[in-house]
CSV table of C-alpha atoms in Angstrom, one decimal:
chain,number,residue,atom,x,y,z
W,1,MET,CA,9.2,0.9,-27.7
W,2,PHE,CA,7.7,2.4,-24.7
W,3,ASN,CA,3.7,2.6,-24.6
W,4,VAL,CA,2.8,5.1,-26.4
W,5,ILE,CA,-0.2,6.1,-24.3
W,6,GLY,CA,1.3,5.4,-21.0
W,7,LEU,CA,3.6,8.3,-22.8
W,8,LEU,CA,0.4,10.5,-23.6
W,9,LYS,CA,-0.7,10.6,-20.0
W,10,LEU,CA,2.6,10.9,-18.5
W,11,CYS,CA,3.1,14.1,-21.3
W,12,ALA,CA,-0.3,15.8,-19.5
W,13,VAL,CA,1.5,15.6,-16.4
W,14,MET,CA,5.0,17.0,-17.4
W,15,PHE,CA,4.7,19.5,-14.4
W,16,LEU,CA,5.7,16.6,-11.8
W,17,SER,CA,9.1,16.7,-11.8
W,18,HIS,CA,9.7,13.3,-11.9
W,19,VAL,CA,7.7,11.9,-14.2
W,20,ASP,CA,10.5,12.1,-16.6
W,21,CYS,CA,11.6,8.8,-15.6
W,22,PHE,CA,9.5,6.6,-17.7
W,23,ILE,CA,10.6,8.7,-21.0
W,24,HIS,CA,14.2,9.1,-20.2
W,25,HIS,CA,15.0,5.6,-18.8
W,26,HIS,CA,17.5,3.7,-20.0
W,27,LEU,CA,18.2,0.0,-19.9
W,28,ASP,CA,22.0,-0.7,-20.4
W,29,LEU,CA,23.0,-3.5,-18.3
W,30,GLU,CA,26.1,-3.2,-19.2
W,31,GLY,CA,29.0,-3.6,-16.0
W,32,TYR,CA,25.6,-3.0,-13.6
W,33,ILE,CA,25.2,-7.3,-13.1
W,34,SER,CA,26.5,-9.1,-10.5
W,35,GLN,CA,25.5,-11.9,-8.7
W,36,SER,CA,25.9,-13.6,-5.0
W,37,GLN,CA,26.3,-17.7,-3.8
W,38,GLY,CA,23.0,-19.3,-4.9
W,39,ILE,CA,21.2,-21.3,-1.3
W,40,GLY,CA,19.3,-24.5,-3.0
W,41,LYS,CA,16.1,-24.5,-5.4
W,42,ASN,CA,15.6,-21.0,-4.2
W,43,GLU,CA,19.1,-19.4,-4.9
W,44,ILE,CA,19.0,-15.4,-3.4
W,45,LYS,CA,21.5,-13.5,-6.1
W,46,ASN,CA,22.3,-10.0,-6.4
W,47,ILE,CA,22.2,-7.3,-9.2
W,48,LEU,CA,23.4,-3.6,-9.5
W,49,LEU,CA,21.4,-1.2,-10.4
W,50,PRO,CA,21.1,2.4,-10.9
W,51,VAL,CA,20.7,4.7,-7.7
W,52,ASP,CA,18.3,7.1,-10.3
W,53,HIS,CA,17.1,5.9,-13.5
W,54,CYS,CA,15.4,8.9,-14.3
W,55,ALA,CA,18.8,11.0,-14.7
W,56,ALA,CA,22.4,10.7,-15.1
W,57,ASP,CA,23.6,9.2,-12.0
W,58,SER,CA,26.5,7.0,-11.5
W,59,ARG,CA,25.4,5.7,-8.5
W,60,THR,CA,24.2,2.0,-8.3
W,61,TRP,CA,22.6,-0.1,-5.1
W,62,ASN,CA,22.5,-3.9,-5.1
W,63,MET,CA,19.1,-5.3,-5.7
W,64,THR,CA,18.4,-8.6,-4.1
W,65,TYR,CA,16.4,-11.0,-5.9
W,66,VAL,CA,15.2,-14.5,-5.7
W,67,GLN,CA,15.8,-17.3,-8.5
W,68,ASN,CA,14.2,-20.2,-9.0
W,69,LEU,CA,14.9,-22.5,-11.8
W,70,GLU,CA,13.6,-26.4,-10.7
W,71,PHE,CA,10.9,-26.5,-14.1
W,72,TRP,CA,12.6,-23.8,-16.6
W,73,LYS,CA,12.6,-25.1,-19.9
W,74,PRO,CA,14.1,-22.8,-23.0
W,75,ASN,CA,11.6,-20.7,-24.1
W,76,GLY,CA,9.3,-21.6,-21.6
W,77,PRO,CA,7.3,-18.7,-19.1
W,78,ILE,CA,9.0,-16.1,-16.8
W,79,TYR,CA,7.5,-15.3,-13.9
W,80,ILE,CA,8.2,-12.5,-11.3
W,81,ASN,CA,7.0,-11.8,-8.6
W,82,ILE,CA,7.1,-8.1,-7.6
W,83,GLY,CA,8.2,-7.5,-3.6
W,84,GLY,CA,6.4,-5.2,-1.3
W,85,PRO,CA,7.6,-3.6,1.9
W,86,TYR,CA,9.3,-6.8,2.8
W,87,PRO,CA,12.5,-8.8,2.6
W,88,TYR,CA,12.8,-11.0,-0.3
W,89,ILE,CA,12.4,-13.9,2.5
W,90,VAL,CA,9.2,-13.6,1.8
W,91,HIS,CA,9.5,-15.3,-1.8
W,92,THR,CA,11.6,-18.2,-0.5
W,93,LYS,CA,8.0,-19.4,1.1
W,94,ILE,CA,6.0,-19.5,-1.2
W,95,PHE,CA,8.5,-20.4,-3.9
W,96,LYS,CA,7.5,-24.1,-2.8
W,97,LYS,CA,4.6,-26.6,-3.8
W,98,GLY,CA,1.1,-25.8,-2.6
W,99,PHE,CA,1.7,-22.1,-3.2
W,100,PHE,CA,0.4,-20.7,-6.4
W,101,LEU,CA,3.1,-19.3,-8.1
W,102,TYR,CA,5.3,-22.8,-7.5
W,103,ASP,CA,2.6,-24.9,-9.1
W,104,LEU,CA,2.2,-22.1,-12.0
W,105,ALA,CA,5.8,-22.2,-12.7
W,106,LYS,CA,6.0,-26.5,-12.8
W,107,GLU,CA,2.4,-26.7,-14.6
W,108,THR,CA,4.4,-24.9,-17.2
W,109,ASN,CA,7.9,-25.0,-17.1
W,110,GLY,CA,8.5,-21.5,-15.8
W,111,ALA,CA,10.9,-19.9,-13.9
W,112,LEU,CA,10.9,-18.2,-10.7
W,113,PHE,CA,12.2,-14.6,-9.4
W,114,GLY,CA,11.4,-12.7,-6.7
W,115,THR,CA,12.0,-9.4,-6.4
W,116,GLU,CA,12.6,-7.1,-3.2
W,117,HIS,CA,11.9,-3.4,-3.3
W,118,ARG,CA,14.1,-1.0,-2.9
W,119,TYR,CA,14.7,0.5,0.2
W,120,TYR,CA,13.2,-2.0,2.2
W,121,GLY,CA,15.9,-4.6,2.5
W,122,LYS,CA,19.3,-5.3,4.1
W,123,ASN,CA,20.9,-3.4,0.6
W,124,THR,CA,19.0,0.2,0.1
W,125,PRO,CA,20.5,2.9,-2.9
W,126,LEU,CA,21.1,5.3,0.1
W,127,ASP,CA,20.8,4.6,4.1
W,128,LEU,CA,17.3,5.7,5.7
W,129,THR,CA,18.8,8.5,8.5
W,130,LYS,CA,18.3,11.0,6.2
W,131,THR,CA,15.1,12.1,4.2
W,132,GLU,CA,16.7,13.8,1.0
W,133,ASN,CA,17.8,10.1,0.8
W,134,LEU,CA,14.7,8.8,0.3
W,135,LYS,CA,13.7,10.9,-2.3
W,136,TYR,CA,14.4,8.0,-4.5
W,137,LEU,CA,12.0,6.2,-3.0
W,138,ASN,CA,9.1,5.8,-5.0
W,139,SER,CA,6.5,3.9,-7.5
W,140,GLU,CA,8.5,5.1,-10.4
W,141,GLN,CA,12.3,4.1,-9.2
W,142,ALA,CA,10.9,0.7,-8.3
W,143,LEU,CA,9.2,0.2,-11.6
W,144,GLY,CA,12.5,1.0,-13.2
W,145,ASP,CA,14.3,-2.0,-10.8
W,146,ILE,CA,11.9,-4.8,-12.2
W,147,ALA,CA,12.4,-3.6,-16.0
W,148,MET,CA,16.1,-3.8,-15.3
W,149,LEU,CA,15.7,-7.3,-14.1
W,150,ILE,CA,13.5,-8.7,-16.5
W,151,LYS,CA,15.9,-7.5,-19.2
W,152,TYR,CA,19.0,-9.4,-17.1
W,153,VAL,CA,16.9,-12.3,-16.2
W,154,LYS,CA,15.7,-12.8,-20.2
W,155,THR,CA,19.5,-12.5,-21.0
W,156,MET,CA,20.9,-14.4,-18.3
W,157,LEU,CA,18.4,-17.1,-19.7
W,158,ASN,CA,18.9,-16.2,-23.7
W,159,ALA,CA,14.8,-16.2,-23.3
W,160,GLU,CA,14.8,-14.0,-25.6
W,161,ASN,CA,10.8,-15.3,-26.7
W,162,SER,CA,9.5,-16.0,-23.3
W,163,LYS,CA,6.6,-14.5,-22.4
W,164,VAL,CA,6.8,-12.1,-19.2
W,165,VAL,CA,4.5,-12.3,-16.0
W,166,VAL,CA,4.4,-10.1,-13.4
W,167,VAL,CA,2.2,-11.0,-10.7
W,168,GLY,CA,2.1,-8.9,-6.9
W,169,GLY,CA,0.3,-8.9,-3.9
W,170,SER,CA,1.4,-8.1,-0.2
W,171,MET,CA,-0.5,-8.2,3.0
W,172,ASP,CA,0.8,-4.3,3.2
W,173,GLY,CA,1.7,-1.6,0.5
W,174,ASN,CA,2.1,-1.5,-2.8
W,175,ALA,CA,3.3,-4.6,-5.1
W,176,GLY,CA,-0.7,-5.2,-6.6
W,177,ASN,CA,-0.1,-1.7,-7.8
W,178,LEU,CA,3.0,-2.3,-9.5
W,179,ALA,CA,2.0,-5.5,-10.9
W,180,ALA,CA,-0.5,-3.4,-12.7
W,181,TRP,CA,1.6,-0.2,-13.6
W,182,MET,CA,3.8,-2.6,-15.2
W,183,ARG,CA,1.5,-3.3,-17.6
W,184,LEU,CA,1.3,-0.3,-18.0
W,185,PHE,CA,4.3,2.0,-19.0
W,186,TYR,CA,6.2,-1.5,-19.8
W,187,SER,CA,3.9,-3.3,-21.9
W,188,ASP,CA,6.8,-4.1,-24.5
W,189,PHE,CA,8.6,-5.7,-21.0
W,190,VAL,CA,5.7,-7.4,-19.4
W,191,ASP,CA,3.3,-9.5,-21.5
W,192,ALA,CA,0.2,-10.1,-18.9
W,193,ALA,CA,-0.1,-9.6,-15.1
W,194,VAL,CA,-1.8,-10.2,-11.9
W,195,SER,CA,-2.5,-7.6,-9.4
W,196,LEU,CA,-3.2,-9.1,-5.9
W,197,SER,CA,-5.3,-6.3,-3.5
W,198,GLY,CA,-4.0,-3.7,-5.6
W,199,PRO,CA,-5.3,-0.8,-3.8
W,200,VAL,CA,-4.4,1.3,-7.5
W,201,LEU,CA,-6.3,4.2,-6.3
W,202,ALA,CA,-4.8,6.8,-3.8
W,203,LYS,CA,-6.7,8.5,-1.4
W,204,ALA,CA,-5.8,10.5,1.4
W,205,ASP,CA,-7.9,10.0,4.0
W,206,PHE,CA,-9.1,6.7,3.9
W,207,LYS,CA,-12.0,7.0,5.9
W,208,ASP,CA,-14.0,3.3,4.8
W,209,PHE,CA,-11.0,1.4,5.6
W,210,TYR,CA,-12.1,0.6,9.3
W,211,GLU,CA,-16.4,-0.1,8.1
W,212,ILE,CA,-14.8,-3.0,6.4
W,213,VAL,CA,-13.0,-4.1,9.0
W,214,GLY,CA,-16.2,-3.8,11.5
W,215,GLU,CA,-18.8,-5.6,9.1
W,216,ASN,CA,-16.6,-8.6,9.3
W,217,PHE,CA,-16.4,-9.2,12.8
W,218,LEU,CA,-20.4,-8.3,12.6
W,219,LYS,CA,-21.0,-10.8,9.6
W,220,TYR,CA,-18.6,-13.4,10.7
W,221,GLY,CA,-17.4,-13.0,14.4
W,222,THR,CA,-19.3,-14.9,17.2
W,223,PRO,CA,-22.9,-13.3,18.5
W,224,GLY,CA,-22.4,-10.0,20.1
W,225,CYS,CA,-18.8,-10.0,19.2
W,226,TYR,CA,-19.0,-6.6,17.2
W,227,ASP,CA,-21.3,-4.9,20.0
W,228,LYS,CA,-18.5,-5.6,22.5
W,229,ILE,CA,-16.0,-4.8,20.6
W,230,ALA,CA,-17.7,-1.2,20.5
W,231,LYS,CA,-18.1,-1.2,24.5
W,232,GLN,CA,-14.9,-2.2,24.7
W,233,PHE,CA,-13.5,1.4,22.6
W,234,THR,CA,-15.9,3.5,24.4
W,235,THR,CA,-14.7,1.9,28.0
W,236,PHE,CA,-11.0,2.9,26.8
W,237,GLN,CA,-12.5,6.6,25.6
W,238,THR,CA,-14.3,6.7,28.7
W,239,ARG,CA,-11.2,6.0,31.1
W,240,LEU,CA,-8.9,7.9,28.7
W,241,SER,CA,-10.6,11.1,29.8
W,242,THR,CA,-10.0,11.0,33.7
W,243,PRO,CA,-6.6,11.1,35.6
W,244,GLU,CA,-7.2,7.5,37.7
W,245,GLY,CA,-9.1,6.2,34.4
W,246,ILE,CA,-5.4,6.4,32.4
W,247,LYS,CA,-3.8,5.2,35.6
W,248,ARG,CA,-5.7,2.1,35.3
W,249,PHE,CA,-5.8,2.2,31.8
W,250,LYS,CA,-2.0,2.1,31.8
W,251,GLU,CA,-1.9,-1.3,34.0
W,252,GLU,CA,-4.3,-3.0,32.1
W,253,HIS,CA,-2.3,-2.0,28.6
W,254,LEU,CA,1.0,-3.0,29.8
W,255,ILE,CA,1.8,1.0,28.8
W,256,CYS,CA,5.1,2.1,30.1
W,257,PRO,CA,4.9,4.1,33.3
W,258,SER,CA,7.2,6.8,31.1
W,259,VAL,CA,4.4,7.8,29.0
W,260,ASP,CA,1.4,10.7,29.3
W,261,MET,CA,-1.6,9.1,28.5
W,262,SER,CA,-3.5,12.2,28.4
W,263,LYS,CA,-1.7,13.6,25.6
W,264,LYS,CA,-4.1,13.2,22.6
W,265,GLU,CA,-1.3,12.1,20.0
W,266,ASN,CA,-0.3,9.5,22.3
W,267,GLN,CA,-4.0,7.9,22.9
W,268,GLN,CA,-3.8,7.6,19.1
W,269,VAL,CA,-0.8,5.6,19.3
W,270,PHE,CA,-2.5,3.3,21.6
W,271,PHE,CA,-5.3,2.8,19.4
W,272,ASN,CA,-3.1,2.5,15.9
W,273,ASN,CA,-1.6,-0.3,17.5
W,274,TYR,CA,-4.6,-1.7,19.3
W,275,LEU,CA,-6.3,-1.3,16.1
W,276,SER,CA,-4.1,-3.1,14.0
W,277,ALA,CA,-4.5,-6.9,16.3
W,278,PHE,CA,-7.4,-6.4,14.6
W,279,ASN,CA,-6.5,-5.4,11.0
W,280,ILE,CA,-4.2,-8.2,11.2
W,281,PHE,CA,-6.9,-11.4,11.6
W,282,THR,CA,-8.5,-9.6,8.7
W,283,PHE,CA,-6.0,-9.3,6.7
W,284,ASP,CA,-4.5,-13.1,7.0
W,285,ALA,CA,-8.2,-14.8,7.7
W,286,ILE,CA,-8.6,-17.8,5.0
W,287,ASP,CA,-12.1,-18.0,5.6
W,288,GLY,CA,-15.6,-16.5,8.4
W,289,ASP,CA,-13.7,-18.7,10.8
W,290,ALA,CA,-10.8,-16.9,11.3
W,291,PHE,CA,-13.5,-13.9,12.9
W,292,LYS,CA,-15.4,-16.6,15.1
W,293,VAL,CA,-11.7,-17.8,16.9
W,294,ALA,CA,-10.7,-14.1,17.7
W,295,CYS,CA,-13.9,-13.1,19.6
W,296,GLU,CA,-13.6,-16.1,21.6
W,297,ASN,CA,-10.0,-16.6,22.2
W,298,ILE,CA,-8.2,-12.9,21.6
W,299,ILE,CA,-10.5,-10.4,21.3
W,300,PHE,CA,-12.4,-10.6,25.2
W,301,LYS,CA,-9.3,-12.5,27.1
W,302,ASP,CA,-7.5,-9.5,27.5
W,303,ILE,CA,-4.2,-11.3,28.4
W,304,SER,CA,-3.5,-13.2,25.9
W,305,PHE,CA,-4.5,-9.8,23.2
W,306,ASN,CA,-2.6,-7.6,25.1
W,307,SER,CA,0.7,-10.2,24.7
W,308,LYS,CA,-0.1,-10.6,21.0
W,309,LEU,CA,0.1,-6.9,21.2
W,310,LEU,CA,3.4,-7.0,22.5
W,311,GLN,CA,4.2,-9.0,20.0
W,312,TRP,CA,3.3,-7.5,16.8
W,313,GLN,CA,4.8,-3.9,18.6
W,314,SER,CA,8.4,-5.1,19.2
W,315,ASP,CA,9.4,-2.0,17.6
W,316,TYR,CA,7.8,0.1,20.8
W,317,ILE,CA,8.8,-1.9,23.6
W,318,VAL,CA,11.3,-1.1,26.1
W,319,GLN,CA,12.8,-3.6,27.9
W,320,ASP,CA,12.6,-2.9,31.2
W,321,GLY,CA,12.8,-6.5,32.5
W,322,HIS,CA,8.8,-7.1,32.3
W,323,GLY,CA,8.6,-4.9,29.3
W,324,CYS,CA,5.8,-2.4,28.6
W,325,ILE,CA,4.6,-0.4,25.6
W,326,ASN,CA,5.6,2.6,24.5
W,327,ASP,CA,3.0,4.2,23.4
W,328,ASP,CA,4.7,8.1,22.7
W,329,PHE,CA,4.4,9.7,19.4
W,330,ASP,CA,7.8,11.2,19.8
W,331,VAL,CA,9.4,8.2,20.7
W,332,LYS,CA,7.6,6.0,17.4
W,333,PHE,CA,7.5,8.9,14.6
W,334,ASN,CA,11.1,11.6,16.1
W,335,THR,CA,13.6,8.7,15.7
W,336,SER,CA,16.7,8.6,13.5
W,337,ILE,CA,16.0,5.8,11.3
W,338,LYS,CA,13.1,7.0,8.9
W,339,ASP,CA,9.9,4.6,8.1
W,340,PRO,CA,9.9,3.3,4.4
W,341,TRP,CA,6.7,2.7,4.3
W,342,LEU,CA,5.9,5.7,6.4
W,343,TYR,CA,7.2,7.8,3.5
W,344,GLN,CA,5.6,6.9,0.4
W,345,MET,CA,2.5,6.8,2.7
W,346,CYS,CA,3.4,10.4,2.7
W,347,THR,CA,4.4,11.1,-0.8
W,348,GLU,CA,2.7,8.7,-3.2
W,349,PHE,CA,0.1,6.9,-1.8
W,350,GLY,CA,-1.8,8.8,1.5
W,351,SER,CA,-4.4,5.9,2.4
W,352,PHE,CA,-4.4,6.4,6.2
W,353,PRO,CA,-7.1,4.4,8.0
W,354,SER,CA,-9.2,6.9,9.7
W,355,THR,CA,-11.6,6.1,12.4
W,356,GLU,CA,-14.1,9.3,11.4
W,357,GLU,CA,-16.3,8.6,9.3
W,358,GLY,CA,-18.4,5.2,9.0
W,359,LYS,CA,-20.2,3.1,10.9
W,360,HIS,CA,-17.9,0.9,13.1
W,361,PRO,CA,-17.6,-0.5,16.3
W,362,PHE,CA,-13.9,1.6,17.4
W,363,THR,CA,-15.0,5.6,18.0
W,364,ASN,CA,-13.5,8.1,17.0
W,365,SER,CA,-10.6,7.0,18.2
W,366,LEU,CA,-7.8,7.4,15.4
W,367,PRO,CA,-8.2,10.5,13.3
W,368,VAL,CA,-5.9,10.9,10.0
W,369,GLU,CA,-4.3,14.4,11.4
W,370,TYR,CA,-2.6,11.7,13.2
W,371,TYR,CA,-1.1,10.5,10.3
W,372,TYR,CA,-0.5,14.3,8.8
W,373,LYS,CA,1.4,14.6,12.0
W,374,ALA,CA,3.2,12.0,11.9
W,375,CYS,CA,4.5,12.5,8.1
W,376,GLU,CA,5.8,15.9,9.3
W,377,VAL,CA,8.0,14.5,12.5
W,378,GLN,CA,9.1,11.5,10.8
W,379,PHE,CA,10.5,14.1,7.5
W,380,GLY,CA,9.9,17.4,8.4
W,381,PRO,CA,7.0,20.5,8.5
W,382,GLU,CA,6.7,20.0,4.6
W,383,PHE,CA,5.6,17.1,4.6
W,384,GLY,CA,2.6,18.0,6.0
W,385,LYS,CA,-1.3,17.1,5.1
W,386,LYS,CA,-0.7,19.1,1.7
W,387,ARG,CA,2.0,17.0,1.0
W,388,VAL,CA,-0.1,14.1,1.2
W,389,GLU,CA,-3.2,15.5,-0.9
W,390,ASP,CA,-0.4,16.6,-4.0
W,391,GLY,CA,1.6,13.2,-4.0
W,392,VAL,CA,-1.8,11.7,-4.2
W,393,LYS,CA,-3.6,14.0,-6.4
W,394,ALA,CA,-0.1,13.2,-8.7
W,395,THR,CA,0.0,9.8,-8.6
W,396,ASN,CA,-3.4,9.7,-9.7
W,397,GLN,CA,-2.8,11.6,-12.7
W,398,MET,CA,-0.2,9.1,-13.7
W,399,TYR,CA,-1.6,5.8,-13.1
W,400,GLY,CA,-5.0,7.1,-13.8
W,401,GLY,CA,-6.4,5.6,-10.2
W,402,LEU,CA,-9.5,3.1,-10.7
W,403,HIS,CA,-9.5,3.0,-14.4
W,404,PRO,CA,-5.8,1.7,-15.4
W,405,ASN,CA,-5.6,1.8,-19.4
W,406,VAL,CA,-4.1,-1.4,-19.2
W,407,THR,CA,-5.0,-4.6,-20.6
W,408,LYS,CA,-3.8,-8.8,-19.9
W,409,VAL,CA,-4.2,-7.7,-16.2
W,410,VAL,CA,-6.0,-9.3,-14.1
W,411,PHE,CA,-7.8,-7.6,-11.0
W,412,VAL,CA,-8.3,-9.5,-8.2
W,413,ASN,CA,-9.5,-8.8,-4.0
W,414,GLY,CA,-10.9,-10.3,-1.2
W,415,GLU,CA,-14.0,-10.0,0.5
W,416,PHE,CA,-12.7,-9.0,3.9
W,417,ASP,CA,-10.2,-6.9,2.7
W,418,PRO,CA,-10.2,-2.9,3.0
W,419,TYR,CA,-8.3,-2.0,0.7
W,420,ARG,CA,-10.7,-3.5,-2.0
W,421,LYS,CA,-12.5,-0.4,-1.7
W,422,LEU,CA,-9.1,1.6,-3.1
W,423,GLY,CA,-9.2,-1.3,-6.0
W,424,VAL,CA,-10.6,-2.5,-9.3
W,425,THR,CA,-13.2,-4.9,-8.4
W,426,GLU,CA,-15.7,-5.2,-12.1
W,427,ASN,CA,-14.3,-5.5,-15.6
W,428,LEU,CA,-11.9,-3.0,-17.4
W,429,SER,CA,-12.9,-5.1,-20.4
W,430,ASP,CA,-12.5,-9.0,-21.9
W,431,ASP,CA,-9.0,-8.2,-21.4
W,432,ALA,CA,-8.2,-7.0,-17.8
W,433,PRO,CA,-11.3,-8.7,-16.0
W,434,ALA,CA,-11.4,-7.9,-12.3
W,435,PHE,CA,-12.9,-10.0,-9.2
W,436,VAL,CA,-13.3,-10.3,-5.5
W,437,ILE,CA,-12.4,-13.8,-4.2
W,438,ALA,CA,-15.5,-14.2,-1.5
W,439,ASN,CA,-14.3,-15.2,2.1
W,440,SER,CA,-10.7,-15.0,2.1
W,441,GLY,CA,-9.0,-11.4,3.0
W,442,ARG,CA,-5.4,-9.9,1.5
W,443,ALA,CA,-3.9,-11.7,-0.9
W,444,VAL,CA,-4.3,-14.8,0.2
W,445,MET,CA,-4.3,-16.6,-3.0
W,446,LEU,CA,-0.8,-15.5,-3.1
W,447,TYR,CA,0.6,-16.8,0.1
W,448,ASP,CA,-2.4,-19.7,1.2
W,449,LYS,CA,-1.0,-23.2,0.7
W,450,ASP,CA,-3.3,-26.2,-0.2
W,451,SER,CA,-6.3,-23.5,0.9
W,452,LYS,CA,-9.1,-25.6,1.9
W,453,ASN,CA,-11.6,-23.0,0.7
W,454,LYS,CA,-13.1,-23.8,-2.5
W,455,GLU,CA,-13.6,-19.3,-2.8
W,456,ILE,CA,-9.7,-19.7,-2.9
W,457,ILE,CA,-9.4,-23.1,-5.3
W,458,GLU,CA,-12.0,-21.5,-7.8
W,459,ALA,CA,-10.0,-18.3,-8.2
W,460,LYS,CA,-6.4,-19.8,-8.6
W,461,LYS,CA,-7.8,-22.0,-11.4
W,462,LYS,CA,-9.5,-18.9,-12.9
W,463,VAL,CA,-6.3,-17.0,-12.8
W,464,LYS,CA,-3.9,-19.8,-14.3
W,465,THR,CA,-6.4,-19.8,-16.8
W,466,LEU,CA,-6.3,-16.0,-17.6
W,467,ILE,CA,-2.7,-16.3,-17.6
W,468,LYS,CA,-2.1,-19.6,-19.7
W,469,LYS,CA,-4.8,-18.0,-22.1
W,470,TRP,CA,-3.1,-14.5,-22.8
W,471,ILE,CA,0.7,-15.6,-23.0
W,472,GLY,CA,-0.8,-18.9,-25.2
W,473,LEU,CA,0.2,-21.8,-23.5
């Protein structure tokens, strides 16, 4: 039986074309299972799943997942690490000694599984060349995939009495959201959940994002770093206002000669790429020293910083003998292969980080209209601002935004993470606690090995204690 409260919520939004998914979703796995060869203790396997969980549709696709039964004992708990917008290989990197989930499985004689989110791995329900093919890329379908894997795993292990804990947390994407929403709509399948850095509130224009990025550099960077960043961005804007300045700017930042940097949308591609480097520092930081290092060794040494940008923006590099960055808006977004994460942002989550408002050092370099236009160019004219706003509204209605009606879910966010502004940071109830890890970045509790950061160490202990209590250990 499905979560009754969840169904009532869904009935309230039945005007949405896709919400029947939870009600009519079937879990008959007969004929759907296949698996590939295992590789070591972290085995790479596959399961055939429906392309569409919400309708009578015979099409299937081959979802990859990771399995580790190193510590499994009968009736032990089953841990499902939910994949975000990245390939399955991430799971194999953290299903190792010293990482949170591996150590928890060892302590509790548990089994470890890691899912690969549909459309983000080698195997996809449909190819990425047509926007129409992406209509099966949404959170409802992803939750259905996880539910079917759980049912199969319990059958495979003969573990009908085992407790199931889902964990979600990613440097980008919605894995933390999916963990909480699995408890919301599949409470009969999931006994407890850990939502790490989950921006459960959908928001079209995420104006707070860069204010927090700026705060991190102001609070933890070297003296004067924040002001230097502000001066740097002001200089960028000044140079991009004249032909002579543009010529110098392109040379300094390794921008391909063919790119017309007098066009505002091309300038915005540059700023989006450049700002992404600041975001990476913010997400990856396991303590405040990371910002000092960024200020001293990378940000204000232009050559090394541009080299980093070349590495991070490799998809847009034109190899012409020396390499240059192609900051052309049409080249980036008018592509034959569609970007699945951009699609989910344009249709479900929004959360576009803009610089139009807020106190930060990055000037008004990246307006939200940049993203709306990107949605239109990539997926079609009907995917503009209204589609984004409608999708955001529907997502919040369906899942409850900052107040999902859940129990036995712990919400964990990091101080440095801008997305904590869209996450649950205060207790919803005694059985749905929330806290922010001081001096830490995005989902680092999951990805940091043998941390020396005392706040992260304490957070791991706290979450382990909660999980063990909720599953009766």
